[in-house]
Amino acid sequence: MPIVRLALDLPLSRLFDYRADDALRPRVGLRARVPFGNKEKIGIVVALPEESAVKEPQLKDVIALYDDLPPLPPDFFRLCAFASRYYQTPLGETLHQALPPALKKIPLRKSRNPKSETAPQKGVSPAHAKGSPAALPELSAAQAEAVKGVAESQGYAPFLLYGVTGSGKTEIYLRLIASALTRGRQALLLVPEINLTPQLERHLRARFPEVPMVFLHSALGAAARERVWRAAFSGAARIVVGTRLSVFAPLPDLGLIVVDEEHDPSYRQQDGLRYSARDLAIWRAREYAIPVVLGSATPSLESWQRARTGHYRLLTLPERAITSAKLPAVRLIDTRQCRLTDGVSPALMEALRQRLARGEQSLIFLNRRGYAPVLACPACGWLSGCPRCAANLVVHLADRRLRCHHCALETAIPRACPVCGNQDVHPFGRGTQRLEETLSGLFPEARIARVDRDSIKSRLQWEKLLERIHQGDADILVGTQMLAKGHDFPRLTLVGVLSADAALVAPDWRAPERLFAQLMQVAGRAGRASLPGEVLIQSQYPRHPLYQALVAHDYTRYAEVLLQERQAAGFPPFSYQALLRAEAPKMEDALSFLRAAREQSQSEAHAKVMLYDPVPMRLAKVMRLERAQLLTESFSRAALQAFLAQWRLTLEGLPRKRQLRWQLEVDPQEI
Ligand code: ADP
Ligand code: ZN
Ligand code: ZN
C-alpha cells in the first residue's frame, strides 16, 4: 500500500507516515484524516515516500483523504517551507496556520466537491471582467512616474513607494492593479486592518465594479473565510485584499503584490508562526518573478535601509495629490512653559475653540485607552496591579471596572483601598475616556466622539462613526492609533497630540521609530482637502530630534538619525536578531531553561553569532506565567539562520519542566 508523509499541526519538526489505499488516490497537497494517539487529526500530505522508517505493523491507515479541493500547489508548499525554515517553526504548524481554519477541521460528513470552484460564489462579485470605467483622476507627474516605473518593470522588482500622507498612493495601487488585471493576472493587496479602512474597499469596488474581488481577514466567519480563500485559490477572485494572513493564499495567476502601510506593526504575527507578512510578500514576489510595492509615508527603517542601499527601488511622492492641500503646520507646545488644564494646554484649547467656531473638526490623539492607567491610594501607595500579570489594572470608569489589558482580567472598582482601607482612592494618569470627559467639560457644546477599542467593537459601529464624521456630525474626535490609519476626513483641520513623550525614554529602542511613524500618520490626517491643517504637539522635550523632524515634515532626516544610532549600536537593520523566549510558573525555571539552552549552544555557536545572558522580559508575567528571554544576534543573516536551525533541534531535546513553554522569534519587533 502506498505511504503518505504528513505534516501534522504539532510543535515538532518531524513528519508522520501513514498508509493510504490506492483507491483513495493519494497525492501531495491533499488533506488527510488520520488516527493519532486516541484521537484523530487532519494532516497535509507533503510527500509520497517509497518506504518508511516505520515498519509495516506500526504503520497506521489513513481514515480519509479529502479531494474537495485540488491538491495544494507546489508554490504554496515552497512558501510554507521557507517560512517554516526562516521562522524556525515546524512545517506542520506553518502549513496549518497558512490554511483557513475550516479546512483543518474534521468534517461531519465527507463531502465531495461541495461547491464548484469556478462558479461565482457569495462573497465574490460576479465575473466577466471588463475594463475599468472612465473618469479617472489625472495623475500628478510623480504619480505617473511611479506607475510607469512599476508597470515597466520585468521579473522580480521590489519597490518602496515613499509618499507623504495624502500624496495619492491609493491611486497608484489602483492603476497598478488595473494593469495586472489587463495582463490577465491576479493582484494581492495587503492592508494592516481591513475594518479600519472601509474607504479602500469603496474605492476598489467603484474602480473595478465588474471584477471579482475578495476580502480575506480573520474577522470573517469560518465558512466565509473558506469561501473567500477558495475563490483566491481557484483564480475566480482576481483581486484579493487581505490582512497579513492572506500572504499565504495560493494565487494561481499572481502578478502583483502591494503592501500598503508597510511599516505597520500588524503585519507581524504575534503567536504560532511569528512571521512578517511584508517580508514574506517580498519572498513571494521573488519566487513568482513579479513586482512588489511597499507603500508608506513612514517606511520601516528596514525597508528604508534597503532602498538606500539599492535593494529596493525608491519611488517618491513628495507632495499631496490634491494641489490645494498642503501639509499641515506643526507646532510644538512646551508643557514646562504653560499651565495645563487636565492635561490640555491653553494653546490647544484656543485652537479647539477656533475650530468649533468655524465648524471644522479636530482630532486629539492619546494612545492609551481606558479612563486612567491605574487606580492609586495616596495614603499607602497601593496601585491596582493585576494579580496575574506584571502590569496594572486599567480604570474603565464608563462601566466602573478595572481591567487588565494583557490577560483581560476584570474586577469592580473598589470603594476603598484594599490595603489600608482609605476611601479616597484615585485614578492616576489619563486615558481616552478621561480626556473625553475633560473635553466635554471644557467645551460643553461640542459633539465629541471617542474612538478606541472600547468604544468601537465592530466594523458596523466603525462604519457608522466614519459616516458621522464625514457628515460633519462630530466636532472633536478623541482617540488612539485607530484614528491614525489612512483616514481621509476633509473637514479635519486640527490634530492635537497629548503626552507622547514616554516613547522617547522607553527601554525599547524601537519605540521612537514607532512613535515617529504614528505621529507622522496622525498629523497627516489634518488638512487633507482644501482647508489648511494645523498640528499641535504637547511635549516636555520639544527640542528632541523626533519632534523637530515632525515640524519639518522630514521623515528622511529622522530616519537618518535613527539609522546612524542603530549602526553605532549594531542594531537591526545593521544586524539580525532572534529571541528565545521561555515561560513558566516560576521565573527561575524559565531562566534556567534559557541558561541550559545557552550552554548547550556553546559547541554549536558559530563564531559569528552572539548570545546574550537570559533576562526576565520587560512584561515579566502574563496570566501567571513568568517570562524570560535570551537574545541572539549576528551581523550575518545566514550565520544566524544556520545556528538557529541547529539550535532548534537541540532545544527540542532539552529537558524541561512540564509547564515550561519556549519559542523562537526571528526578527523580533519588541525586545
Ligand atoms: P495616501 O494614501 O498617499 O495618504 P490617498 O491615496 O488617500 O493618499 O489620496 C489623498 C487624496 O488625494 C484622496 O482624496 C484622493 O482621491 C486624492 N487624489 C489622489 N490622486 C489624485 C490625483 N491624481 N488628482 C486628484 N486627486 C487625487
Ligand atoms: Zn491604601
Ligand atoms: Zn493581567
XYZ file of C-alpha atoms and ligand atoms in Angstrom:
700
model
C 0.000 0.000 0.000
C 1.356 3.499 -0.792
C 2.772 5.581 2.017
C 1.834 9.169 2.639
C 4.044 11.504 4.669
C 2.023 14.027 6.618
C 2.645 17.345 8.288
C 0.520 17.463 11.427
C -0.249 20.522 13.472
C 2.255 19.803 16.232
C 5.150 21.786 17.679
C 7.600 19.162 16.426
C 9.884 19.190 13.432
C 9.172 15.597 12.441
C 6.690 14.372 9.854
C 4.424 11.324 10.168
C 3.968 8.372 7.815
C 0.679 6.542 7.215
C -0.618 4.031 4.721
C -3.209 5.097 2.170
C -5.210 2.793 -0.019
C -4.596 3.236 -3.765
C -8.321 3.726 -4.212
C -8.030 6.994 -2.249
C -5.677 8.292 -4.965
C -3.082 9.781 -2.595
C -1.428 12.925 -3.902
C 0.853 15.548 -2.415
C -1.209 18.531 -1.281
C -4.308 16.671 -0.178
C -5.599 16.772 3.366
C -5.789 13.525 5.235
C -7.665 12.432 8.318
C -5.649 10.063 10.440
C -5.693 8.366 13.822
C -3.269 9.983 16.232
C -2.944 8.561 19.718
C -6.517 8.025 20.755
C -7.719 10.995 18.722
C -7.958 11.912 15.063
C -6.094 14.664 13.297
C -6.077 16.407 9.945
C -2.705 16.364 8.241
C -1.402 17.541 4.916
C 0.324 15.175 2.518
C 3.784 16.600 1.865
C 5.402 13.562 0.215
C 4.718 10.062 -1.092
C 7.851 8.219 0.013
C 8.801 4.833 -1.418
C 9.299 3.443 2.020
C 9.039 4.448 5.622
C 11.297 4.083 8.617
C 8.178 2.989 10.461
C 7.695 -0.725 9.911
C 4.508 -2.213 8.499
C 2.622 -3.321 11.612
C 3.070 0.083 13.290
C 2.146 1.995 10.172
C -1.445 3.094 10.586
C -4.009 3.652 7.856
C -5.323 6.964 6.695
C -9.044 7.258 7.505
C -9.890 9.616 4.668
C -8.275 11.782 2.023
C -10.189 14.926 1.103
C -10.306 15.872 -2.533
C -12.944 18.597 -2.315
C -10.050 20.925 -3.136
C -7.471 20.410 -5.856
C -4.155 19.476 -4.206
C -2.377 22.426 -2.633
C 0.107 23.611 -5.261
C 3.912 23.366 -5.079
C 4.363 27.120 -4.733
C 2.216 27.077 -1.618
C 4.498 24.409 -0.170
C 7.612 26.312 -1.143
C 6.355 29.437 0.615
C 5.412 27.481 3.729
C 8.689 25.583 3.700
C 10.576 28.845 3.511
C 8.515 30.404 6.316
C 8.977 27.300 8.412
C 12.751 27.367 7.917
C 13.192 31.064 8.311
C 10.977 31.482 11.363
C 12.137 28.224 12.965
C 8.617 26.850 13.200
C 7.796 23.229 12.322
C 6.349 22.735 8.858
C 3.168 21.216 10.273
C 2.415 24.273 12.389
C 3.268 26.540 9.488
C 1.024 24.772 6.971
C -1.825 24.692 9.419
C -1.509 28.374 10.173
C -1.432 29.165 6.463
C -4.773 27.450 5.786
C -8.224 28.735 6.711
C -9.468 27.069 9.913
C -12.435 25.366 8.223
C -10.103 23.251 6.088
C -8.370 21.865 9.147
C -11.488 20.675 10.924
C -12.692 17.138 10.709
C -15.854 17.427 8.622
C -19.013 15.851 9.970
C -19.677 14.171 6.676
C -17.182 13.517 3.944
C -18.276 15.768 1.137
C -17.195 15.538 -2.469
C -16.923 18.846 -4.243
C -19.338 20.711 -2.001
C -19.068 23.749 -4.236
C -17.774 24.132 -7.709
C -14.708 26.324 -7.649
C -15.302 28.383 -10.696
C -18.948 29.355 -10.346
C -19.389 32.780 -8.800
C -19.995 32.399 -5.094
C -21.358 34.548 -2.389
C -18.684 36.935 -1.258
C -17.188 37.147 -4.706
C -18.528 39.771 -7.021
C -19.587 38.341 -10.416
C -17.068 37.609 -13.101
C -16.776 38.937 -16.709
C -14.019 41.465 -16.158
C -14.441 44.432 -18.425
C -12.170 47.468 -18.469
C -12.403 49.982 -15.680
C -14.911 52.804 -16.065
C -13.876 56.217 -17.386
C -13.264 59.453 -15.461
C -10.007 58.586 -13.752
C -8.222 61.439 -11.998
C -5.262 62.725 -13.941
C -2.073 61.530 -12.315
C 0.427 64.004 -10.945
C 3.862 63.831 -12.540
C 5.254 61.948 -9.548
C 2.350 59.508 -9.543
C 2.697 58.903 -13.262
C 6.375 58.200 -12.893
C 5.778 55.748 -10.067
C 3.115 53.886 -12.035
C 5.363 53.759 -15.068
C 8.315 52.510 -13.035
C 6.377 49.551 -11.732
C 4.374 48.808 -14.856
C 7.514 48.683 -16.979
C 9.494 46.510 -14.602
C 10.451 42.989 -15.600
C 10.516 39.966 -13.362
C 11.123 40.326 -9.653
C 11.106 44.010 -8.858
C 10.747 45.344 -5.306
C 9.709 48.974 -4.905
C 9.441 51.220 -1.903
C 6.737 53.780 -2.580
C 7.537 56.562 -0.169
C 4.754 59.122 -0.422
C 3.823 61.743 2.145
C 0.367 61.413 3.707
C -2.290 62.339 1.160
C 0.074 62.008 -1.777
C -2.251 59.628 -3.590
C -0.678 56.237 -3.022
C -4.087 54.578 -3.306
C -4.497 55.895 -6.843
C -1.184 54.303 -7.741
C -2.284 50.970 -6.315
C -5.494 51.171 -8.334
C -3.601 51.805 -11.577
C -1.156 49.008 -10.921
C -3.972 46.610 -10.100
C -5.728 47.614 -13.325
C -2.574 46.901 -15.262
C -2.146 43.493 -13.632
C -5.765 42.635 -14.474
C -5.307 43.593 -18.106
C -2.348 41.276 -18.272
C -4.659 38.540 -17.061
C -3.055 38.355 -13.625
C -4.352 38.399 -10.071
C -3.424 41.197 -7.700
C -2.807 40.821 -3.981
C -3.219 43.939 -1.866
C -2.133 43.579 1.747
C -3.521 46.045 4.267
C -2.926 46.327 8.023
C -6.534 46.108 9.163
C -9.443 45.863 6.766
C -12.083 47.025 9.191
C -10.307 50.271 9.859
C -10.313 51.354 6.245
C -13.710 50.761 4.624
C -12.836 53.662 2.316
C -10.339 51.488 0.497
C -12.975 48.859 -0.193
C -15.262 51.514 -1.590
C -12.530 52.835 -3.890
C -11.796 49.350 -5.179
C -15.412 48.467 -5.813
C -16.032 51.769 -7.552
C -12.979 51.391 -9.755
C -13.468 47.701 -10.574
C -17.215 47.142 -10.399
C -17.099 44.097 -12.663
C -14.033 42.406 -11.305
C -14.445 39.556 -8.825
C -12.675 40.585 -5.660
C -12.493 39.159 -2.171
C -11.557 40.469 1.238
C -9.665 37.977 3.332
C -9.145 38.518 7.042
C -9.528 36.807 10.379
C -12.730 38.603 11.353
C -14.624 36.568 8.738
C -16.650 33.620 9.969
C -15.133 30.207 9.264
C -17.419 29.493 6.294
C -16.918 32.904 4.703
C -13.191 32.702 5.189
C -13.051 29.311 3.485
C -15.196 30.541 0.605
C -13.032 33.605 0.076
C -9.863 31.549 0.266
C -11.196 29.046 -2.260
C -12.047 31.887 -4.634
C -8.462 33.107 -4.401
C -7.048 29.615 -4.851
C -9.241 28.745 -7.831
C -8.367 32.006 -9.554
C -12.018 33.099 -9.569
C -11.140 36.147 -7.484
C -8.917 38.476 -9.496
C -8.286 40.976 -6.712
C -7.505 39.719 -3.244
C -7.387 42.288 -0.480
C -6.360 40.994 2.876
C -4.601 41.277 6.173
C -1.310 39.551 6.961
C -2.705 36.011 6.746
C -3.571 36.473 3.077
C 0.097 36.483 2.168
C -0.279 32.682 2.246
C -3.316 32.497 -0.057
C -2.496 30.333 -3.089
C -2.998 32.508 -6.183
C -2.523 30.712 -9.484
C -2.147 33.899 -11.571
C -0.440 36.206 -9.096
C 1.030 39.159 -10.975
C 1.379 41.957 -8.422
C 1.705 42.373 -4.664
C 1.095 45.662 -2.905
C 1.786 46.093 0.811
C 0.034 49.236 1.986
C 1.387 50.971 5.111
C 4.277 48.556 5.048
C 5.640 49.902 8.352
C 2.524 48.831 10.252
C 3.210 46.508 13.214
C 0.107 44.455 12.438
C 1.934 42.773 9.543
C 3.706 40.871 12.237
C 2.029 37.717 13.582
C 2.485 37.571 17.349
C 1.967 33.901 18.071
C 2.392 30.484 16.499
C 4.362 31.085 13.315
C 5.691 34.561 14.064
C 6.040 35.844 10.548
C 6.223 39.225 8.917
C 3.717 39.343 6.067
C 5.707 42.125 4.466
C 8.871 40.085 4.393
C 7.061 37.012 3.088
C 5.477 39.193 0.396
C 8.954 40.109 -0.774
C 9.981 36.468 -0.833
C 6.852 35.551 -2.749
C 7.403 38.258 -5.342
C 10.895 36.945 -5.953
C 9.595 33.414 -6.254
C 6.953 34.443 -8.824
C 9.264 36.958 -10.517
C 6.753 39.779 -10.182
C 6.748 43.358 -8.879
C 6.026 44.077 -5.218
C 5.255 47.579 -3.984
C 5.716 48.554 -0.340
C 3.889 51.807 0.306
C 4.213 54.163 3.253
C 4.602 57.768 4.317
C 6.860 56.488 7.082
C 8.671 53.404 5.834
C 10.124 51.000 8.359
C 13.840 51.541 8.850
C 14.416 48.053 7.448
C 12.779 48.977 4.159
C 14.298 52.431 4.100
C 17.753 50.992 4.512
C 17.093 48.513 1.695
C 16.033 51.376 -0.548
C 19.117 53.396 0.399
C 21.367 50.516 -0.489
C 19.656 49.867 -3.797
C 17.968 46.582 -2.884
C 14.590 48.228 -3.399
C 13.811 50.849 -5.987
C 12.660 54.037 -4.341
C 9.596 55.829 -5.733
C 8.896 59.176 -4.102
C 5.733 61.257 -3.943
C 6.907 64.442 -2.266
C 3.612 66.343 -2.353
C -0.034 65.945 -1.587
C -2.130 64.865 -4.553
C -4.811 67.499 -4.188
C -2.900 70.608 -5.172
C -4.749 72.868 -2.758
C -3.969 70.519 0.150
C -0.769 71.475 1.875
C 0.981 69.575 4.606
C -0.175 70.905 7.974
C 1.823 73.367 10.053
C 3.242 71.502 13.034
C 3.725 73.463 16.262
C 5.319 72.221 19.469
C 3.964 73.277 22.834
C 6.481 73.147 25.629
C 4.449 71.846 28.550
C 7.070 73.034 31.030
C 6.251 76.598 29.994
C 2.494 76.603 30.435
C -0.279 75.568 32.782
C -2.235 72.545 31.732
C -5.916 72.069 32.475
C -6.327 68.339 32.957
C -3.503 67.809 30.526
C -4.703 70.305 27.911
C -2.568 73.389 27.216
C -4.032 76.866 26.693
C -2.776 76.889 23.091
C -4.547 73.634 22.280
C -7.689 74.873 23.978
C -7.645 78.036 21.926
C -7.071 76.081 18.717
C -10.018 73.813 19.555
C -12.198 76.838 20.255
C -11.365 78.290 16.838
C -12.249 75.054 15.067
C -15.561 74.867 16.876
C -16.331 78.448 15.901
C -15.535 77.718 12.258
C -17.415 74.431 12.215
C -14.272 72.422 11.453
C -13.201 69.139 13.004
C -10.402 68.402 15.439
C -8.676 65.216 16.448
C -6.939 64.676 19.774
C -4.568 61.744 19.829
C -3.827 59.904 23.043
C -2.623 56.380 22.585
C -3.974 54.980 25.831
C -7.457 53.630 26.188
C -9.456 53.481 29.391
C -10.043 56.247 31.905
C -6.714 56.079 33.693
C -3.837 53.599 33.505
C -4.007 52.776 37.227
C -6.000 53.270 40.430
C -3.840 54.533 43.288
C -4.127 55.027 47.038
C -2.360 58.248 48.068
C -2.337 57.166 51.728
C -0.319 53.941 51.452
C 0.899 53.953 47.854
C -1.179 50.931 46.760
C -1.555 50.566 42.990
C -4.147 48.433 41.205
C -1.838 45.686 39.964
C -3.080 42.676 38.033
C -2.728 39.572 40.199
C -1.860 37.504 37.126
C 0.424 39.883 35.220
C 3.266 42.266 35.849
C 1.003 45.096 34.774
C -1.543 47.474 36.255
C -5.293 47.131 36.019
C -6.624 49.989 33.943
C -9.508 52.086 35.257
C -12.579 51.946 32.990
C -14.914 54.422 34.610
C -17.657 54.164 31.976
C -18.670 50.732 33.290
C -16.881 51.078 36.646
C -14.426 48.240 36.062
C -10.728 47.633 36.473
C -9.323 45.717 33.513
C -6.027 44.127 32.659
C -5.138 44.869 29.038
C -2.868 41.820 28.926
C -4.980 38.986 30.312
C -8.471 40.538 30.239
C -8.997 40.040 33.985
C -11.816 42.274 35.244
C -12.961 43.409 38.664
C -15.228 46.087 40.050
C -13.583 49.327 41.133
C -13.046 49.004 44.901
C -14.633 51.689 47.083
C -11.676 51.722 49.418
C -8.012 50.809 49.315
C -7.739 47.035 49.779
C -4.575 47.511 51.829
C -5.236 50.380 54.231
C -8.970 50.948 53.869
C -8.560 54.564 52.782
C -11.776 55.556 50.971
C -10.065 58.164 48.854
C -8.527 56.113 46.025
C -7.887 57.973 42.768
C -7.496 57.131 39.118
C -3.955 58.173 38.286
C -2.884 59.423 34.864
C -5.024 59.837 31.772
C -6.623 57.671 29.118
C -9.032 58.448 26.290
C -12.156 58.178 28.488
C -10.831 60.761 30.902
C -9.765 63.030 28.079
C -13.240 62.782 26.598
C -14.662 63.806 29.979
C -12.222 66.722 30.262
C -13.046 67.987 26.791
C -16.774 67.809 27.292
C -16.282 69.846 30.466
C -14.235 72.447 28.587
C -16.479 72.503 25.511
C -19.963 71.551 26.599
C -21.431 72.497 23.215
C -19.033 70.282 21.221
C -20.078 66.901 19.844
C -17.276 64.584 20.914
C -16.627 61.121 19.538
C -14.232 58.761 21.252
C -12.505 56.210 19.048
C -10.748 53.266 20.654
C -11.184 49.537 21.030
C -13.634 50.041 23.882
C -15.960 52.381 22.015
C -15.707 50.635 18.642
C -16.150 46.905 18.803
C -17.468 46.033 15.373
C -16.972 47.048 11.812
C -20.557 48.271 11.655
C -20.028 50.608 14.613
C -16.898 51.909 12.987
C -18.612 52.488 9.655
C -21.440 54.341 11.366
C -18.979 56.538 13.175
C -16.994 57.232 10.000
C -20.267 58.166 8.336
C -21.000 60.525 11.210
C -17.570 62.110 10.928
C -17.933 62.552 7.180
C -21.318 64.178 7.566
C -19.777 66.619 9.995
C -21.768 65.313 12.963
C -18.726 65.246 15.213
C -16.627 68.231 16.249
C -13.866 66.640 18.265
C -12.514 63.126 17.803
C -10.628 61.700 20.744
C -8.811 58.512 20.114
C -5.950 56.093 19.958
C -3.914 54.992 16.968
C -7.128 53.631 15.434
C -7.541 57.213 14.258
C -4.090 57.391 12.749
C -4.639 54.879 9.984
C -5.185 56.096 6.460
C -8.420 58.018 7.001
C -9.401 60.902 4.834
C -11.571 63.412 6.725
C -11.902 66.544 4.559
C -13.178 68.839 7.338
C -10.486 67.885 9.813
C -8.099 70.790 10.280
C -6.619 70.363 13.757
C -4.689 67.498 15.272
C -3.586 67.675 18.889
C -1.131 65.227 20.437
C -1.056 64.728 24.204
C 1.738 63.175 26.237
C 3.609 61.177 23.636
C 6.968 61.660 25.370
C 7.029 58.300 27.138
C 8.242 56.519 23.994
C 11.323 58.755 23.871
C 12.645 57.354 27.097
C 11.302 53.801 26.744
C 13.821 50.978 27.120
C 12.634 49.528 23.793
C 14.916 51.095 21.219
C 12.285 50.654 18.529
C 9.810 52.836 20.430
C 10.934 56.155 18.865
C 10.597 54.695 15.347
C 7.048 53.606 16.112
C 6.159 56.919 17.749
C 7.540 58.873 14.833
C 5.512 56.839 12.345
C 2.378 57.206 14.451
C 2.742 60.946 14.834
C 3.540 61.466 11.139
C 0.450 59.425 10.303
C -1.855 61.117 12.769
C -0.555 64.556 11.785
C -1.253 63.538 8.205
C -4.979 63.455 8.959
C -5.042 67.274 9.122
C -5.686 69.481 6.123
C -6.092 66.771 3.523
C -8.555 68.734 1.417
C -8.779 72.437 0.697
C -8.781 73.632 4.324
C -5.325 74.200 5.802
C -4.341 71.958 8.692
C -2.523 72.528 11.935
C -0.894 70.078 14.334
C -0.139 70.920 17.958
C 2.119 68.604 19.889
C 2.455 68.935 23.652
C 5.815 67.823 24.939
C 8.360 68.311 27.664
C 11.151 67.794 25.145
C 10.243 69.979 22.187
C 13.869 70.049 21.050
C 14.062 66.327 20.603
C 15.096 65.491 17.008
C 11.944 63.408 16.610
C 9.712 66.426 17.153
C 11.972 68.682 15.140
C 11.696 66.320 12.193
C 7.913 66.318 12.560
C 7.837 70.110 12.381
C 9.859 69.944 9.185
C 7.741 67.028 7.808
C 11.062 65.431 7.287
C 10.836 61.661 7.507
C 14.175 61.324 5.763
C 16.026 63.398 8.302
C 14.802 61.474 11.311
C 15.245 58.160 9.527
C 18.911 59.093 9.024
C 19.264 59.995 12.714
C 17.785 56.657 13.749
C 19.816 54.680 11.238
C 23.019 56.256 12.496
C 22.100 55.338 16.059
C 21.301 51.802 15.017
C 24.526 51.473 13.107
C 26.574 52.777 16.018
C 24.840 50.325 18.355
C 24.967 47.441 15.883
C 21.181 47.051 15.973
C 18.908 45.999 13.096
C 18.797 46.678 10.215
C 22.588 46.506 10.609
C 22.417 43.213 12.437
C 19.988 40.304 12.680
C 18.373 39.094 15.848
C 16.356 36.253 17.233
C 14.897 35.713 20.668
C 14.482 32.513 22.566
C 11.592 33.023 24.937
C 10.555 30.786 27.788
C 7.627 30.998 30.163
C 6.877 29.002 33.284
C 5.035 29.439 36.575
C 8.376 30.236 38.199
C 10.841 32.735 36.779
C 13.746 30.608 37.953
C 12.566 27.699 35.783
C 12.279 29.915 32.726
C 15.732 31.365 33.346
C 17.407 28.040 33.997
C 15.956 26.582 30.798
C 17.451 29.509 28.916
C 20.765 29.070 30.674
C 20.849 25.432 29.700
C 19.921 26.396 26.144
C 22.822 28.799 26.131
C 25.279 26.277 27.487
C 24.177 23.604 25.072
C 24.730 26.013 22.238
C 28.372 26.708 23.029
C 29.591 23.917 20.828
C 27.197 24.805 18.015
C 27.517 28.537 18.317
C 29.044 29.900 15.231
C 31.815 32.385 15.824
C 29.631 34.939 14.094
C 26.687 34.518 16.455
C 26.488 36.296 19.765
C 24.357 35.000 22.643
C 23.392 37.337 25.467
C 22.513 36.439 29.038
C 18.975 35.297 29.746
C 16.906 38.050 31.370
C 13.292 38.446 32.522
C 11.126 40.051 29.835
C 10.007 43.605 30.396
C 6.446 42.405 30.860
C 7.763 39.723 33.154
C 4.493 37.981 33.948
C 1.314 37.393 31.967
C -1.504 35.071 33.034
C 0.512 33.814 35.995
C 3.370 32.764 33.748
C 6.769 34.301 34.309
C 8.598 35.140 31.115
C 12.252 35.357 30.257
C 14.232 35.704 27.071
C 17.637 35.228 25.547
C 18.776 37.415 22.689
C 20.970 36.121 19.885
C 22.479 38.388 17.303
C 24.695 38.307 14.260
C 25.904 40.580 11.520
C 25.279 37.742 9.109
C 21.722 36.625 8.491
C 22.961 33.361 7.023
C 25.127 32.620 10.058
C 22.235 33.308 12.412
C 19.915 31.138 10.345
C 22.373 28.252 10.273
C 22.864 28.481 14.009
C 19.137 28.674 14.776
C 18.337 25.651 12.642
C 20.741 23.527 14.676
C 19.872 25.076 17.983
C 16.183 24.422 17.477
C 16.796 20.679 17.320
C 18.890 20.862 20.470
C 16.115 22.789 22.191
C 13.529 20.194 21.235
C 15.614 17.607 23.055
C 16.432 19.703 26.108
C 14.913 18.504 29.407
C 12.365 20.949 30.798
C 9.702 21.277 33.432
C 6.281 20.164 32.270
C 4.678 23.582 32.373
C 7.521 25.324 30.610
C 6.890 26.596 27.091
C 9.502 28.035 24.799
C 9.589 29.550 21.367
C 11.976 31.196 18.969
C 11.173 34.535 17.439
C 13.174 35.625 14.417
C 13.468 39.358 13.667
C 11.613 40.242 16.879
C 9.949 43.635 16.878
C 9.764 44.122 20.617
C 12.683 43.276 22.805
P -2.268 58.485 0.717
O -2.754 57.072 0.692
O -0.992 58.672 -0.031
O -2.241 59.094 2.080
P -4.668 58.986 -0.747
O -4.433 57.919 -1.724
O -5.676 58.791 0.320
O -3.293 59.393 -0.093
O -5.009 60.323 -1.565
C -5.313 61.530 -0.915
C -6.393 62.255 -1.689
O -5.912 62.667 -2.960
C -7.627 61.420 -1.959
O -8.764 62.222 -1.723
C -7.500 61.069 -3.433
O -8.760 60.879 -4.021
C -6.806 62.290 -3.976
N -6.033 62.049 -5.199
C -5.140 61.059 -5.393
N -4.562 61.174 -6.614
C -5.100 62.260 -7.197
C -4.903 62.905 -8.457
N -4.032 62.435 -9.344
N -5.635 64.011 -8.713
C -6.505 64.477 -7.799
N -6.733 63.926 -6.601
C -6.043 62.825 -6.279
Zn -4.045 52.469 50.881
Zn -3.467 40.515 33.727
